[in-house]
Structure formats: C-alpha cells, structure tokens
Amino acid sequence: MYQKIVTYGDSILRLPSQPLIITDHFDDLIQSLFDTLSQNRGIGLAAPQIGINQRAFIINTMLQAKDDSSVEKVQAAYINPEITWYNKKEHSFNEGCLSIPGIYENVVRPSSIHVRYLDASFNEVEETLYGIKARIFQHEYDHLEGILFVDHLHPLHKILIFHKLKKLQNNCNKHTK
Ligand code: ZN
C-alpha cells in the first residue's frame, strides 16, 4: 500500500531505527516500501521514510535500468543490514532523496563495501557491493542510523543549500499516526 513519504524536518528521520523482528506485518511493510518507491519513481527507500523506525530498506532500479542499460538491475529488500567493510577508495556521485525533494548534491562515499543482511525470505546473505548498488545501500543504510545525505556535505557546501533545507523544514510533512 502506498504511504506518504516523511520529509526533511520530521524527527522520525533522525532517530536510529530498531532491529526488525519478523512479524505478520513484515510482508506489508516490504510491500508498502515497494509501492511507495515505484509511485515516486525512486531507486531506494528506507522504512523510516514511511514513518517506521525499523531496520529495513529496499532497492529497485528496474525502472531506471529500462531507460539506461548501464544501470545495474536490482530489486531487493534488505533486513537488519550491516556494513562490515568499507573500501578506502572513494567515489563522488550525485545523490537525491525522496525525503529531501528538489536537492541533488555530489556525495563522496566508499566505492565498494562488504555487507550482511537478511533477504525478503530471511536468508542471511553476505556479499561485496560495487557501483550503484554500493551507493544506494550506503544511502539507505544511513537512513536507519538517522543520517541524511546532506550531512555528508562539506560545511561550506551546506551553507549554500541552507535556505532550501530551511524551507523544506518549515513545510515538512509531519508523520501522523
Ligand atoms: Zn534517502
């Protein structure tokens, strides 16, 4: 089911999320993340962005891969993820976030990572991620820690977008239960 996306300024985005305990509602949560992401034509969405502070996110690049064959096809859920290794080699990439509409900035992050997580069938998976998959994983993982991509910008750079952020904060979609 489609859910409203929580936007910049809502304290839900700043809370560290709790480990996800598998319950009957689990499938609904994952389905809501996929429905909400495709409705907004995004490539990744974390549970706190729909108002649920639990450690789960999804990646879905199928829409973008259809238009651009260089985009790796990924359609997966990541439950209780961990990043166990970061490559020292870093890479800059232009990021955006459905919770911070209208702002796109270059963010420097490790170019590859080792990760561990449960997949949608609760199988434990360990793998090394590269490219777009490593990038989206790190962005979404940050959401589970209450970190947003604008936090990674240089302070001088942040001053340049200060007014845009302030405006978003004032108009924020407060999550109401
Ligand atoms: Zn985001």
Short mmCIF file of C-alpha atoms and ligand atoms in Angstrom, two decimals:
data_model
loop_
_atom_site.label_atom_id
_atom_site.label_comp_id
_atom_site.label_asym_id
_atom_site.label_seq_id
_atom_site.Cartn_x
_atom_site.Cartn_y
_atom_site.Cartn_z
CA MET A 1 0.00 0.00 0.00
CA TYR A 2 1.19 3.47 -0.89
CA GLN A 3 2.36 5.51 2.11
CA LYS A 4 3.10 9.20 2.48
CA ILE A 5 6.82 9.93 2.47
CA VAL A 6 8.18 11.62 5.57
CA THR A 7 10.18 14.71 4.61
CA TYR A 8 13.11 16.71 5.94
CA GLY A 9 12.36 18.28 9.31
CA ASP A 10 10.43 15.33 10.76
CA SER A 11 12.29 13.90 13.77
CA ILE A 12 11.48 10.34 12.60
CA LEU A 13 14.24 10.74 10.00
CA ARG A 14 16.73 11.50 12.78
CA LEU A 15 16.02 8.51 15.03
CA PRO A 16 18.21 5.39 14.86
CA SER A 17 15.95 2.50 13.82
CA GLN A 18 15.36 -0.67 15.83
CA PRO A 19 16.21 -4.17 14.59
CA LEU A 20 13.29 -5.60 12.64
CA ILE A 21 11.59 -8.52 14.32
CA ILE A 22 9.84 -10.76 11.86
CA THR A 23 6.08 -10.48 12.42
CA ASP A 24 2.90 -10.88 10.42
CA HIS A 25 3.22 -7.24 9.38
CA PHE A 26 6.57 -7.82 7.76
CA ASP A 27 5.22 -8.51 4.23
CA ASP A 28 3.01 -5.42 4.44
CA LEU A 29 5.98 -3.24 5.32
CA ILE A 30 8.08 -4.51 2.41
CA GLN A 31 5.13 -4.21 0.01
CA SER A 32 4.45 -0.65 1.21
CA LEU A 33 8.08 0.27 0.59
CA PHE A 34 7.95 -1.11 -2.98
CA ASP A 35 4.57 0.53 -3.73
CA THR A 36 5.66 3.90 -2.34
CA LEU A 37 9.01 3.80 -4.14
CA SER A 38 7.55 2.99 -7.55
CA GLN A 39 4.85 5.64 -7.13
CA ASN A 40 7.63 8.20 -6.62
CA ARG A 41 9.96 6.75 -9.31
CA GLY A 42 12.84 6.46 -6.82
CA ILE A 43 15.59 3.82 -6.60
CA GLY A 44 15.76 3.22 -2.84
CA LEU A 45 13.54 3.69 0.19
CA ALA A 46 14.09 3.00 3.89
CA ALA A 47 11.36 2.20 6.45
CA PRO A 48 11.85 5.46 8.45
CA GLN A 49 10.90 7.35 5.27
CA ILE A 50 7.37 5.95 5.59
CA GLY A 51 7.34 6.61 9.34
CA ILE A 52 8.53 3.21 10.60
CA ASN A 53 11.77 3.21 12.61
CA GLN A 54 12.75 -0.38 11.82
CA ARG A 55 15.88 -1.62 10.14
CA ALA A 56 14.74 -2.40 6.61
CA PHE A 57 15.11 -0.83 3.19
CA ILE A 58 14.60 -1.71 -0.43
CA ILE A 59 16.40 -1.00 -3.69
CA ASN A 60 14.60 -1.08 -7.03
CA THR A 61 16.44 0.13 -10.13
CA MET A 62 14.24 -1.72 -12.66
CA LEU A 63 12.55 1.46 -13.89
CA GLN A 64 15.86 3.28 -14.44
CA ALA A 65 17.51 0.19 -15.99
CA LYS A 66 14.75 0.10 -18.60
CA ASP A 67 15.75 3.59 -19.80
CA ASP A 68 19.51 3.22 -19.30
CA SER A 69 21.16 -0.15 -19.97
CA SER A 70 24.27 0.89 -17.98
CA VAL A 71 22.22 0.83 -14.75
CA GLU A 72 22.54 -2.49 -12.91
CA LYS A 73 19.18 -4.19 -12.33
CA VAL A 74 18.49 -4.57 -8.61
CA GLN A 75 15.15 -5.33 -6.97
CA ALA A 76 15.61 -6.46 -3.39
CA ALA A 77 14.78 -5.97 0.28
CA TYR A 78 17.49 -5.67 2.94
CA ILE A 79 16.54 -6.52 6.53
CA ASN A 80 18.73 -5.75 9.57
CA PRO A 81 21.64 -4.84 7.29
CA GLU A 82 25.23 -4.34 8.44
CA ILE A 83 28.23 -2.88 6.62
CA THR A 84 31.26 -4.94 7.66
CA TRP A 85 33.94 -3.34 5.46
CA TYR A 86 34.45 -0.09 3.56
CA ASN A 87 36.85 0.32 0.65
CA LYS A 88 39.30 3.19 1.32
CA LYS A 89 38.87 4.19 -2.30
CA GLU A 90 36.12 6.81 -2.52
CA HIS A 91 33.85 7.96 -5.29
CA SER A 92 31.69 11.03 -5.82
CA PHE A 93 28.13 10.66 -7.10
CA ASN A 94 25.15 12.99 -7.44
CA GLU A 95 22.54 11.94 -4.87
CA GLY A 96 18.99 12.89 -4.15
CA CYS A 97 16.47 11.66 -1.60
CA LEU A 98 12.67 11.32 -1.71
CA SER A 99 12.61 12.85 1.80
CA ILE A 100 14.60 15.91 0.62
CA PRO A 101 12.79 16.85 -2.61
CA GLY A 102 14.48 19.23 -5.03
CA ILE A 103 18.01 18.91 -3.65
CA TYR A 104 20.70 16.97 -5.55
CA GLU A 105 24.33 17.13 -4.47
CA ASN A 106 27.57 15.24 -5.05
CA VAL A 107 28.39 12.99 -2.11
CA VAL A 108 31.71 11.19 -1.58
CA ARG A 109 31.42 7.62 -0.29
CA PRO A 110 33.50 4.41 -0.33
CA SER A 111 33.32 2.84 -3.80
CA SER A 112 32.67 -0.69 -2.53
CA ILE A 113 31.53 -2.32 0.72
CA HIS A 114 31.03 -5.76 2.28
CA VAL A 115 27.55 -6.21 3.69
CA ARG A 116 25.48 -8.70 5.61
CA TYR A 117 21.66 -8.75 5.78
CA LEU A 118 18.53 -10.89 5.69
CA ASP A 119 16.76 -11.01 2.34
CA ALA A 120 12.97 -10.99 1.88
CA SER A 121 12.88 -14.76 2.63
CA PHE A 122 15.00 -14.22 5.79
CA ASN A 123 18.06 -15.91 4.33
CA GLU A 124 21.31 -14.49 5.64
CA VAL A 125 23.31 -13.03 2.78
CA GLU A 126 26.90 -11.74 2.72
CA GLU A 127 28.24 -10.01 -0.35
CA THR A 128 30.52 -7.29 -1.68
CA LEU A 129 28.70 -4.44 -3.40
CA TYR A 130 30.09 -2.14 -6.08
CA GLY A 131 28.82 0.73 -8.21
CA ILE A 132 25.22 1.88 -7.94
CA LYS A 133 24.31 -0.95 -5.56
CA ALA A 134 27.05 0.06 -3.06
CA ARG A 135 25.97 3.69 -3.40
CA ILE A 136 22.25 3.14 -2.77
CA PHE A 137 22.96 0.66 0.05
CA GLN A 138 25.06 3.25 1.91
CA HIS A 139 22.48 6.00 1.40
CA GLU A 140 19.63 3.77 2.66
CA TYR A 141 21.72 2.33 5.50
CA ASP A 142 22.34 5.91 6.68
CA HIS A 143 18.55 6.39 6.99
CA LEU A 144 18.49 3.55 9.56
CA GLU A 145 21.07 5.49 11.60
CA GLY A 146 19.18 8.79 11.36
CA ILE A 147 21.73 10.20 8.88
CA LEU A 148 20.76 12.06 5.69
CA PHE A 149 22.89 12.56 2.58
CA VAL A 150 23.14 16.31 3.17
CA ASP A 151 25.00 15.51 6.44
CA HIS A 152 27.93 14.30 4.31
CA LEU A 153 28.40 17.65 2.56
CA HIS A 154 31.27 19.97 3.37
CA PRO A 155 30.11 22.70 5.85
CA LEU A 156 30.71 25.42 3.26
CA HIS A 157 28.66 23.49 0.76
CA LYS A 158 25.89 23.07 3.33
CA ILE A 159 25.66 26.85 3.76
CA LEU A 160 24.77 27.07 0.05
CA ILE A 161 21.69 24.88 0.49
CA PHE A 162 20.79 26.14 3.97
CA HIS A 163 17.78 28.17 2.78
CA LYS A 164 16.40 25.31 0.70
CA LEU A 165 16.67 22.99 3.71
CA LYS A 166 15.07 25.58 5.99
CA LYS A 167 12.14 25.90 3.57
CA LEU A 168 11.69 22.11 3.46
CA GLN A 169 11.82 22.01 7.24
CA ASN A 170 9.08 24.64 7.51
CA ASN A 171 6.82 22.79 5.07
CA CYS A 172 7.65 19.33 6.35
CA ASN A 173 5.10 16.50 6.09
CA LYS A 174 4.89 15.58 9.72
CA HIS A 175 4.19 11.87 10.05
CA THR A 176 0.93 11.36 11.90
CA LYS A 177 -0.21 8.03 13.18
ZN ZN B 1 17.16 9.00 1.14
#
